[in-house]
Short mmCIF file of C-alpha atoms and ligand atoms in Angstrom, two decimals:
data_model
loop_
_atom_site.label_atom_id
_atom_site.label_comp_id
_atom_site.label_asym_id
_atom_site.label_seq_id
_atom_site.Cartn_x
_atom_site.Cartn_y
_atom_site.Cartn_z
CA UNK A 1 -0.14 -0.18 0.09
CA UNK A 2 1.38 3.51 -0.51
CA UNK A 3 0.21 5.84 2.10
CA UNK A 4 -2.80 7.82 2.14
CA UNK A 5 -2.19 11.64 2.20
CA UNK A 6 -4.18 14.59 2.11
CA UNK A 7 -3.52 17.08 -0.82
CA UNK A 8 -1.35 19.14 1.44
CA UNK A 9 0.78 16.47 2.86
CA UNK A 10 1.41 15.18 -0.42
CA UNK A 11 4.60 16.38 -2.50
CA UNK A 12 4.29 15.55 -6.16
CA UNK A 13 7.09 15.75 -8.53
CA UNK A 14 6.24 16.82 -11.84
CA UNK A 15 8.92 16.14 -14.86
CA UNK A 16 8.25 18.43 -17.76
CA UNK A 17 6.53 20.61 -15.37
CA UNK A 18 7.24 23.84 -17.51
CA UNK A 19 5.76 22.38 -20.82
CA UNK A 20 2.23 22.45 -22.32
CA UNK A 21 0.51 19.62 -20.36
CA UNK A 22 2.85 19.99 -17.37
CA UNK A 23 2.37 23.56 -16.54
CA UNK A 24 -1.65 23.46 -16.52
CA UNK A 25 -1.35 20.65 -14.46
CA UNK A 26 0.98 22.15 -11.98
CA UNK A 27 -1.23 25.34 -11.78
CA UNK A 28 -4.13 22.68 -10.78
CA UNK A 29 -2.12 20.87 -8.23
CA UNK A 30 -1.15 24.17 -6.55
CA UNK A 31 -4.58 25.57 -6.57
CA UNK A 32 -5.73 22.10 -4.70
CA UNK A 33 -3.12 22.75 -2.24
CA UNK A 34 -0.46 19.93 -3.15
CA UNK A 35 3.15 20.89 -2.89
CA UNK A 36 4.90 20.44 -6.12
CA UNK A 37 8.69 20.25 -7.50
CA UNK A 38 9.09 20.75 -11.08
CA UNK A 39 12.03 19.09 -12.94
CA UNK A 40 12.45 20.31 -16.21
CA UNK A 41 15.46 20.94 -18.81
CA UNK A 42 13.58 23.78 -20.59
CA UNK A 43 14.75 22.06 -24.19
CA UNK A 44 10.96 22.64 -25.08
CA UNK A 45 9.77 25.07 -22.57
CA UNK A 46 10.63 28.66 -20.62
CA UNK A 47 11.16 29.89 -17.43
CA UNK A 48 8.82 32.11 -17.88
CA UNK A 49 6.15 29.57 -17.82
CA UNK A 50 7.26 29.04 -14.55
CA UNK A 51 6.89 32.46 -13.61
CA UNK A 52 3.32 32.47 -15.07
CA UNK A 53 2.44 29.71 -13.02
CA UNK A 54 3.16 31.33 -10.06
CA UNK A 55 1.09 34.58 -10.98
CA UNK A 56 -1.62 32.51 -11.67
CA UNK A 57 -1.72 30.66 -8.49
CA UNK A 58 -0.73 33.72 -6.31
CA UNK A 59 1.78 34.43 -3.60
CA UNK A 60 0.79 31.93 -1.31
CA UNK A 61 0.60 28.77 -3.40
CA UNK A 62 3.41 29.76 -5.37
CA UNK A 63 5.35 29.18 -2.00
CA UNK A 64 4.29 25.36 -2.60
CA UNK A 65 6.11 25.31 -5.76
CA UNK A 66 10.11 24.44 -5.97
CA UNK A 67 11.46 24.25 -9.84
CA UNK A 68 14.84 22.44 -10.83
CA UNK A 69 16.09 23.05 -14.07
CA UNK A 70 17.55 19.46 -14.92
CA UNK A 71 17.55 16.40 -17.27
CA UNK A 72 15.40 13.46 -16.15
CA UNK A 73 18.29 11.44 -17.48
CA UNK A 74 20.77 13.46 -14.83
CA UNK A 75 20.53 10.98 -12.21
CA UNK A 76 22.65 13.03 -10.02
CA UNK A 77 20.66 15.86 -10.63
CA UNK A 78 17.60 13.47 -9.50
CA UNK A 79 19.06 12.14 -6.63
CA UNK A 80 19.73 15.53 -5.33
CA UNK A 81 15.89 16.58 -5.76
CA UNK A 82 15.00 13.10 -4.11
CA UNK A 83 17.10 13.93 -1.02
CA UNK A 84 16.10 17.55 -0.56
CA UNK A 85 12.33 16.53 -0.83
CA UNK A 86 10.11 13.74 0.53
CA UNK A 87 8.51 13.01 -3.01
CA UNK A 88 5.27 11.17 -2.63
CA UNK A 89 4.05 10.89 -6.21
CA UNK A 90 5.64 11.51 -9.27
CA UNK A 91 3.74 12.66 -12.97
CA UNK A 92 6.01 11.92 -15.50
CA UNK A 93 5.65 14.29 -18.58
CA UNK A 94 9.14 14.89 -19.23
CA UNK A 95 9.62 13.69 -23.31
CA UNK A 96 10.30 14.12 -26.93
CA UNK A 97 7.00 14.35 -28.51
CA UNK A 98 7.28 15.46 -32.17
CA UNK A 99 5.85 12.22 -34.19
CA UNK A 100 7.83 13.48 -37.56
CA UNK A 101 11.25 14.20 -36.09
CA UNK A 102 10.93 10.87 -34.08
CA UNK A 103 11.12 8.99 -37.49
CA UNK A 104 14.37 10.74 -38.08
CA UNK A 105 15.72 10.60 -34.99
CA UNK A 106 14.66 7.29 -33.43
CA UNK A 107 17.89 6.80 -31.26
CA UNK A 108 17.37 10.09 -29.47
CA UNK A 109 13.82 9.27 -28.97
CA UNK A 110 14.34 5.77 -27.63
CA UNK A 111 17.10 7.21 -25.37
CA UNK A 112 15.52 10.25 -24.18
CA UNK A 113 12.24 8.88 -23.51
CA UNK A 114 12.84 5.28 -22.59
CA UNK A 115 16.19 6.08 -20.40
CA UNK A 116 15.08 9.16 -18.46
CA UNK A 117 11.93 6.90 -17.19
CA UNK A 118 14.42 4.09 -16.18
CA UNK A 119 16.41 6.49 -14.28
CA UNK A 120 13.52 8.36 -12.82
CA UNK A 121 11.97 4.92 -11.65
CA UNK A 122 15.58 3.73 -10.24
CA UNK A 123 15.83 6.81 -8.08
CA UNK A 124 12.26 6.75 -7.00
CA UNK A 125 12.44 3.34 -5.57
CA UNK A 126 15.77 3.82 -3.80
CA UNK A 127 13.97 6.82 -1.94
CA UNK A 128 10.92 4.47 -1.54
CA UNK A 129 8.43 6.23 -3.67
CA UNK A 130 6.84 4.19 -5.96
CA UNK A 131 3.71 5.68 -7.45
CA UNK A 132 3.74 7.49 -10.82
CA UNK A 133 1.28 8.68 -13.29
CA UNK A 134 2.52 8.53 -16.76
CA UNK A 135 1.84 10.78 -19.71
CA UNK A 136 0.64 7.92 -22.37
CA UNK A 137 -1.21 8.81 -25.70
CA UNK A 138 -4.33 7.45 -27.64
CA UNK A 139 -1.07 6.69 -30.25
CA UNK A 140 -1.09 3.20 -28.67
CA UNK A 141 -4.39 2.16 -30.00
CA UNK A 142 -2.99 2.69 -33.41
CA UNK A 143 -5.72 2.57 -36.31
CA UNK A 144 -8.71 1.32 -34.65
CA UNK A 145 -11.01 -1.38 -35.41
CA UNK A 146 -13.67 0.33 -33.58
CA UNK A 147 -15.15 3.44 -32.07
CA UNK A 148 -15.19 4.66 -29.42
CA UNK A 149 -12.26 3.58 -28.03
CA UNK A 150 -12.27 1.72 -24.33
CA UNK A 151 -9.22 0.98 -22.31
CA UNK A 152 -9.70 -2.63 -23.21
CA UNK A 153 -9.49 -1.66 -26.72
CA UNK A 154 -6.21 -3.76 -28.30
CA UNK A 155 -2.91 -1.87 -28.45
CA UNK A 156 -1.67 -1.68 -32.13
CA UNK A 157 1.67 -1.27 -33.42
CA UNK A 158 3.11 2.22 -33.36
CA UNK A 159 3.46 4.05 -36.56
CA UNK A 160 6.32 6.13 -35.38
CA UNK A 161 9.31 5.76 -32.69
CA UNK A 162 7.56 8.79 -30.56
CA UNK A 163 4.32 6.43 -30.43
CA UNK A 164 6.31 3.06 -29.66
CA UNK A 165 8.20 4.94 -26.71
CA UNK A 166 4.49 5.57 -25.03
CA UNK A 167 3.55 1.95 -25.69
CA UNK A 168 6.97 0.55 -24.42
CA UNK A 169 6.81 2.66 -21.28
CA UNK A 170 3.50 1.47 -20.64
CA UNK A 171 4.61 -2.04 -20.76
CA UNK A 172 7.70 -1.10 -18.52
CA UNK A 173 5.54 0.56 -15.84
CA UNK A 174 3.40 -2.51 -16.03
CA UNK A 175 6.06 -4.89 -15.46
CA UNK A 176 7.69 -3.08 -12.81
CA UNK A 177 4.40 -3.63 -11.07
CA UNK A 178 4.56 -7.43 -11.73
CA UNK A 179 8.00 -7.61 -10.56
CA UNK A 180 7.10 -5.36 -7.20
CA UNK A 181 3.51 -5.04 -6.42
CA UNK A 182 4.24 -2.23 -4.09
CA UNK A 183 4.28 0.04 -7.69
CA UNK A 184 1.30 1.99 -8.04
CA UNK A 185 1.23 3.04 -11.47
CA UNK A 186 -1.52 5.40 -13.63
CA UNK A 187 -1.44 5.12 -17.40
CA UNK A 188 -3.30 8.31 -18.91
CA UNK A 189 -4.07 8.02 -22.22
CA UNK A 190 -4.52 11.70 -23.78
CA UNK A 191 -6.34 12.36 -26.71
CA UNK A 192 -5.82 15.73 -28.38
CA UNK A 193 -4.89 18.21 -25.97
CA UNK A 194 -5.42 21.85 -27.19
CA UNK A 195 -6.79 24.85 -25.53
CA UNK A 196 -4.94 27.17 -22.89
CA UNK A 197 -5.37 28.45 -19.39
CA UNK A 198 -8.14 31.11 -19.69
CA UNK A 199 -6.13 33.67 -18.01
CA UNK A 200 -4.00 33.74 -21.40
CA UNK A 201 -0.88 33.59 -19.12
CA UNK A 202 0.33 29.82 -20.24
CA UNK A 203 -0.48 28.21 -23.34
CA UNK A 204 1.10 25.85 -26.22
CA UNK A 205 4.37 27.33 -27.32
CA UNK A 206 5.73 24.95 -30.11
CA UNK A 207 9.24 25.59 -31.65
CA UNK A 208 9.32 26.19 -35.36
CA UNK A 209 6.86 25.44 -37.58
CA UNK A 210 3.77 23.71 -35.57
CA UNK A 211 3.26 19.53 -36.33
CA UNK A 212 -0.26 19.95 -34.31
CA UNK A 213 -3.25 21.36 -36.04
CA UNK A 214 -4.48 23.86 -33.67
CA UNK A 215 -1.34 25.78 -32.96
CA UNK A 216 -1.06 25.86 -37.02
CA UNK A 217 -4.49 26.95 -36.83
CA UNK A 218 -4.03 29.66 -34.51
CA UNK A 219 -0.55 30.89 -36.15
CA UNK A 220 -2.48 31.34 -39.15
CA UNK A 221 -5.22 33.17 -37.82
CA UNK A 222 -2.74 35.50 -36.38
CA UNK A 223 -1.17 36.01 -39.51
CA UNK A 224 2.50 33.88 -39.11
CA UNK A 225 1.39 31.59 -41.70
CA UNK A 226 -0.64 32.15 -44.90
CA UNK A 227 -2.84 29.06 -44.92
CA UNK A 228 -3.75 25.88 -43.05
CA UNK A 229 -2.96 22.92 -45.04
CA UNK A 230 -5.88 20.22 -44.46
CA UNK A 231 -3.88 16.70 -44.69
CA UNK A 232 -6.74 14.74 -46.86
CA UNK A 233 -10.35 15.50 -47.68
CA UNK A 234 -10.92 11.83 -48.68
CA UNK A 235 -11.21 10.25 -45.68
CA UNK A 236 -14.41 8.04 -44.88
CA UNK A 237 -15.62 10.88 -42.39
CA UNK A 238 -18.57 13.23 -42.90
CA UNK A 239 -16.97 16.18 -44.44
CA UNK A 240 -13.91 13.77 -45.74
CA UNK A 241 -11.40 15.41 -43.14
CA UNK A 242 -9.87 13.49 -40.25
CA UNK A 243 -11.53 13.42 -36.89
CA UNK A 244 -10.09 13.45 -33.30
CA UNK A 245 -11.10 13.99 -29.81
CA UNK A 246 -10.05 17.06 -28.57
CA UNK A 247 -9.63 17.78 -25.17
CA UNK A 248 -9.05 21.14 -23.23
CA UNK A 249 -5.72 21.15 -21.81
CA UNK A 250 -7.32 22.42 -18.18
CA UNK A 251 -9.83 19.29 -18.25
CA UNK A 252 -6.82 17.24 -18.85
CA UNK A 253 -4.82 18.77 -15.88
CA UNK A 254 -7.94 18.27 -13.78
CA UNK A 255 -7.60 14.68 -15.12
CA UNK A 256 -4.10 14.29 -13.41
CA UNK A 257 -5.52 15.84 -10.07
CA UNK A 258 -8.48 13.31 -10.34
CA UNK A 259 -5.93 10.08 -10.49
CA UNK A 260 -3.74 11.34 -7.91
CA UNK A 261 -6.85 11.33 -5.84
CA UNK A 262 -7.69 8.00 -6.89
CA UNK A 263 -4.40 6.26 -6.69
CA UNK A 264 -3.76 7.22 -2.84
CA UNK A 265 -3.33 4.80 -0.95
CA UNK A 266 -3.49 2.24 -3.54
CA UNK A 267 -1.53 -0.04 -5.51
CA UNK A 268 -1.48 -1.59 -9.11
CA UNK A 269 -1.66 -0.64 -12.68
CA UNK A 270 -4.55 1.56 -14.22
CA UNK A 271 -5.13 2.86 -17.68
CA UNK A 272 -7.66 5.61 -18.22
CA UNK A 273 -8.63 7.32 -21.14
CA UNK A 274 -8.73 11.26 -21.02
CA UNK A 275 -10.84 12.63 -23.96
CA UNK A 276 -14.28 14.07 -24.17
CA UNK A 277 -15.98 11.37 -26.14
CA UNK A 278 -16.80 13.70 -28.99
CA UNK A 279 -15.18 13.43 -32.03
CA UNK A 280 -14.44 16.93 -34.38
CA UNK A 281 -13.04 16.88 -37.78
CA UNK A 282 -10.35 19.37 -39.17
CA UNK A 283 -12.86 21.70 -40.81
CA UNK A 284 -14.84 21.80 -37.90
CA UNK A 285 -11.86 22.95 -35.89
CA UNK A 286 -11.12 25.79 -38.76
CA UNK A 287 -14.65 26.80 -38.53
CA UNK A 288 -14.70 27.29 -34.76
CA UNK A 289 -11.52 28.97 -34.55
CA UNK A 290 -12.79 31.25 -37.21
CA UNK A 291 -15.40 32.10 -34.78
CA UNK A 292 -13.34 32.64 -32.18
CA UNK A 293 -10.81 35.39 -33.70
CA UNK A 294 -13.76 36.59 -35.71
CA UNK A 295 -12.07 36.37 -38.96
CA UNK A 296 -12.05 33.57 -42.01
CA UNK A 297 -9.07 31.36 -41.75
CA UNK A 298 -8.06 30.13 -44.87
CA UNK A 299 -7.14 26.63 -45.72
CA UNK A 300 -6.01 24.42 -48.79
CA UNK A 301 -6.89 20.84 -48.76
CA UNK A 302 -3.88 18.48 -49.45
CA UNK A 303 -2.99 14.57 -49.95
CA UNK A 304 -2.83 12.72 -46.51
CA UNK A 305 -0.23 12.78 -43.99
CA UNK A 306 1.72 9.65 -43.66
CA UNK A 307 0.59 7.64 -40.50
CA UNK A 308 -2.53 9.54 -39.76
CA UNK A 309 -5.67 7.45 -38.47
CA UNK A 310 -9.12 8.61 -40.22
CA UNK A 311 -10.81 8.76 -36.88
CA UNK A 312 -10.10 8.39 -33.34
CA UNK A 313 -12.12 9.42 -30.21
CA UNK A 314 -12.71 8.09 -26.66
CA UNK A 315 -14.84 6.34 -24.43
CA UNK A 316 -14.07 8.39 -21.07
CA UNK A 317 -16.78 5.94 -18.89
CA UNK A 318 -14.04 4.52 -16.72
CA UNK A 319 -12.62 7.74 -15.86
CA UNK A 320 -15.90 9.03 -15.12
CA UNK A 321 -17.02 5.95 -12.79
CA UNK A 322 -13.66 5.16 -11.20
CA UNK A 323 -12.29 8.72 -10.73
CA UNK A 324 -15.29 10.93 -10.88
CA UNK A 325 -13.64 12.99 -13.69
CA UNK A 326 -15.00 14.11 -16.91
CA UNK A 327 -14.27 16.86 -19.34
CA UNK A 328 -16.32 20.18 -19.09
CA UNK A 329 -15.02 22.28 -21.93
CA UNK A 330 -16.55 21.99 -25.56
CA UNK A 331 -14.54 22.81 -28.83
CA UNK A 332 -15.62 26.58 -28.84
CA UNK A 333 -14.37 27.05 -25.48
CA UNK A 334 -10.91 25.34 -26.32
CA UNK A 335 -10.66 27.72 -29.34
CA UNK A 336 -11.29 30.64 -27.48
CA UNK A 337 -9.08 29.99 -24.99
CA UNK A 338 -6.49 28.91 -27.77
CA UNK A 339 -7.23 32.31 -29.36
CA UNK A 340 -6.81 34.19 -26.25
CA UNK A 341 -3.61 32.74 -25.31
CA UNK A 342 -2.23 33.01 -28.94
CA UNK A 343 -3.51 36.46 -29.57
CA UNK A 344 -2.07 37.92 -26.15
CA UNK A 345 1.21 36.16 -26.77
CA UNK A 346 1.84 36.21 -30.42
CA UNK A 347 5.40 34.83 -30.18
CA UNK A 348 4.70 32.54 -27.17
CA UNK A 349 7.21 33.28 -24.18
CA UNK A 350 9.95 34.16 -26.49
CA UNK A 351 9.16 37.96 -25.91
CA UNK A 352 7.64 37.58 -22.45
CA UNK A 353 9.02 39.43 -19.53
N1 UFG B 1 -4.01 18.01 -39.49
C1 UFG B 1 -3.79 19.18 -40.81
N2 UFG B 1 -2.87 20.04 -40.73
C2 UFG B 1 -1.93 20.36 -40.16
C3 UFG B 1 -1.88 19.30 -39.05
C4 UFG B 1 -2.84 18.13 -38.75
O1 UFG B 1 -5.05 18.73 -41.44
O2 UFG B 1 -1.32 21.08 -40.29
C5 UFG B 1 -4.74 17.21 -39.29
C6 UFG B 1 -4.66 15.82 -39.22
O3 UFG B 1 -4.16 15.01 -40.44
C7 UFG B 1 -5.21 15.15 -38.30
C8 UFG B 1 -5.74 16.25 -37.27
O4 UFG B 1 -5.62 17.60 -38.19
O5 UFG B 1 -6.47 14.61 -38.68
C9 UFG B 1 -4.82 16.23 -35.93
O6 UFG B 1 -3.63 16.17 -36.34
P1 UFG B 1 -2.62 16.48 -34.78
O7 UFG B 1 -1.10 16.39 -35.76
O8 UFG B 1 -2.90 18.09 -34.29
O9 UFG B 1 -2.59 15.37 -34.12
P2 UFG B 1 -2.35 13.87 -34.11
O10 UFG B 1 -4.07 13.53 -33.94
O11 UFG B 1 -1.71 13.48 -35.34
O12 UFG B 1 -1.71 13.44 -33.02
C10 UFG B 1 -2.15 13.72 -31.56
C11 UFG B 1 -0.70 13.98 -30.81
C12 UFG B 1 0.42 12.74 -30.89
C13 UFG B 1 -0.35 11.66 -30.66
C14 UFG B 1 -1.57 11.33 -31.48
C15 UFG B 1 -2.14 10.05 -31.77
O13 UFG B 1 -0.03 15.19 -31.18
O14 UFG B 1 1.24 13.27 -29.66
O15 UFG B 1 -2.59 12.54 -31.45
O16 UFG B 1 -3.03 10.11 -30.48
F1 UFG B 1 0.68 10.71 -30.87
#
């Protein structure tokens, strides 16, 4: 049994806590009274995000946040962090996440994402911490045979090294629990996180040309890109474009808090889908974003992108029934908050003070 702890006596280590999903989750944790330690090497994030987290939660809750700039592969740094804090739970976000890049750099992806998890778990167990929430992905379902996807839907071969790292780390953590039943593992399979904190202070800040749809649409809306390239107009969907289950990043953040509360005092391995249960097409996203920003967003329909599935969306019954969690925001909320962030921070964190 892991110890049952109240929020204010629980210290959560958040790897990648300055990143897109990490920063929103840290806000939610601090607002619920948790003590939070972030470890992030800032390779795909900014120290400004950490300052903005403190602004959102206010000075009192900000006192419960400690930030370390370090790479999770750095065992000595992790040792120092675990020695300085009594870490009770870990939420592991840190990892490379660009699907296309992972095809070009498989060695870097396997080394970074898998090795950092192994180093992290080794240091955790040496310090008696065996509770971990892992950032997994709907990508483990591959091309689905049936929709919606439940946690029992089969895992399918991944189509890129990034997807394989999620797939393999799920297996690795499951094996840890088989070998040592004291491990307490929650695998959260995210669908497509978009949106931003309603304050407009934190959001997604992709480096270079965005790979994902909504950041690309947002940059087109603000004039940094000329037109949205819609990858495929001949899918077997109502309007011919790909369908995904987009989820507001703040809903995803509350999903982590629900998982922390649910896992408290337990051991085992449990998987939860985090989505909304609703599929939305690329053209529906472009229309909703146009409404949010108040002008038409140009787009052109092109060939399909290699590796993309036609449609996926989640069945989130398990998260609702077991953790009492469900998504609250709809596509219009997501586009409104994404536009609010983009328009207040046209260059992301780059020019922020
Ligand atoms: N799309 C476009 N134009 C773009 C980008 C995307 O038309 O410029 C389309 C895609 O073809 C797809 C949809 O928009 O139909 C969503 O694409 P994203 O790249 O935003 O998201 P994916 O569903 O491809 O990828 C997401 C996560 C991955 C995860 C994957 C599988 O970003 O981390 O879901 O669950 F692996």
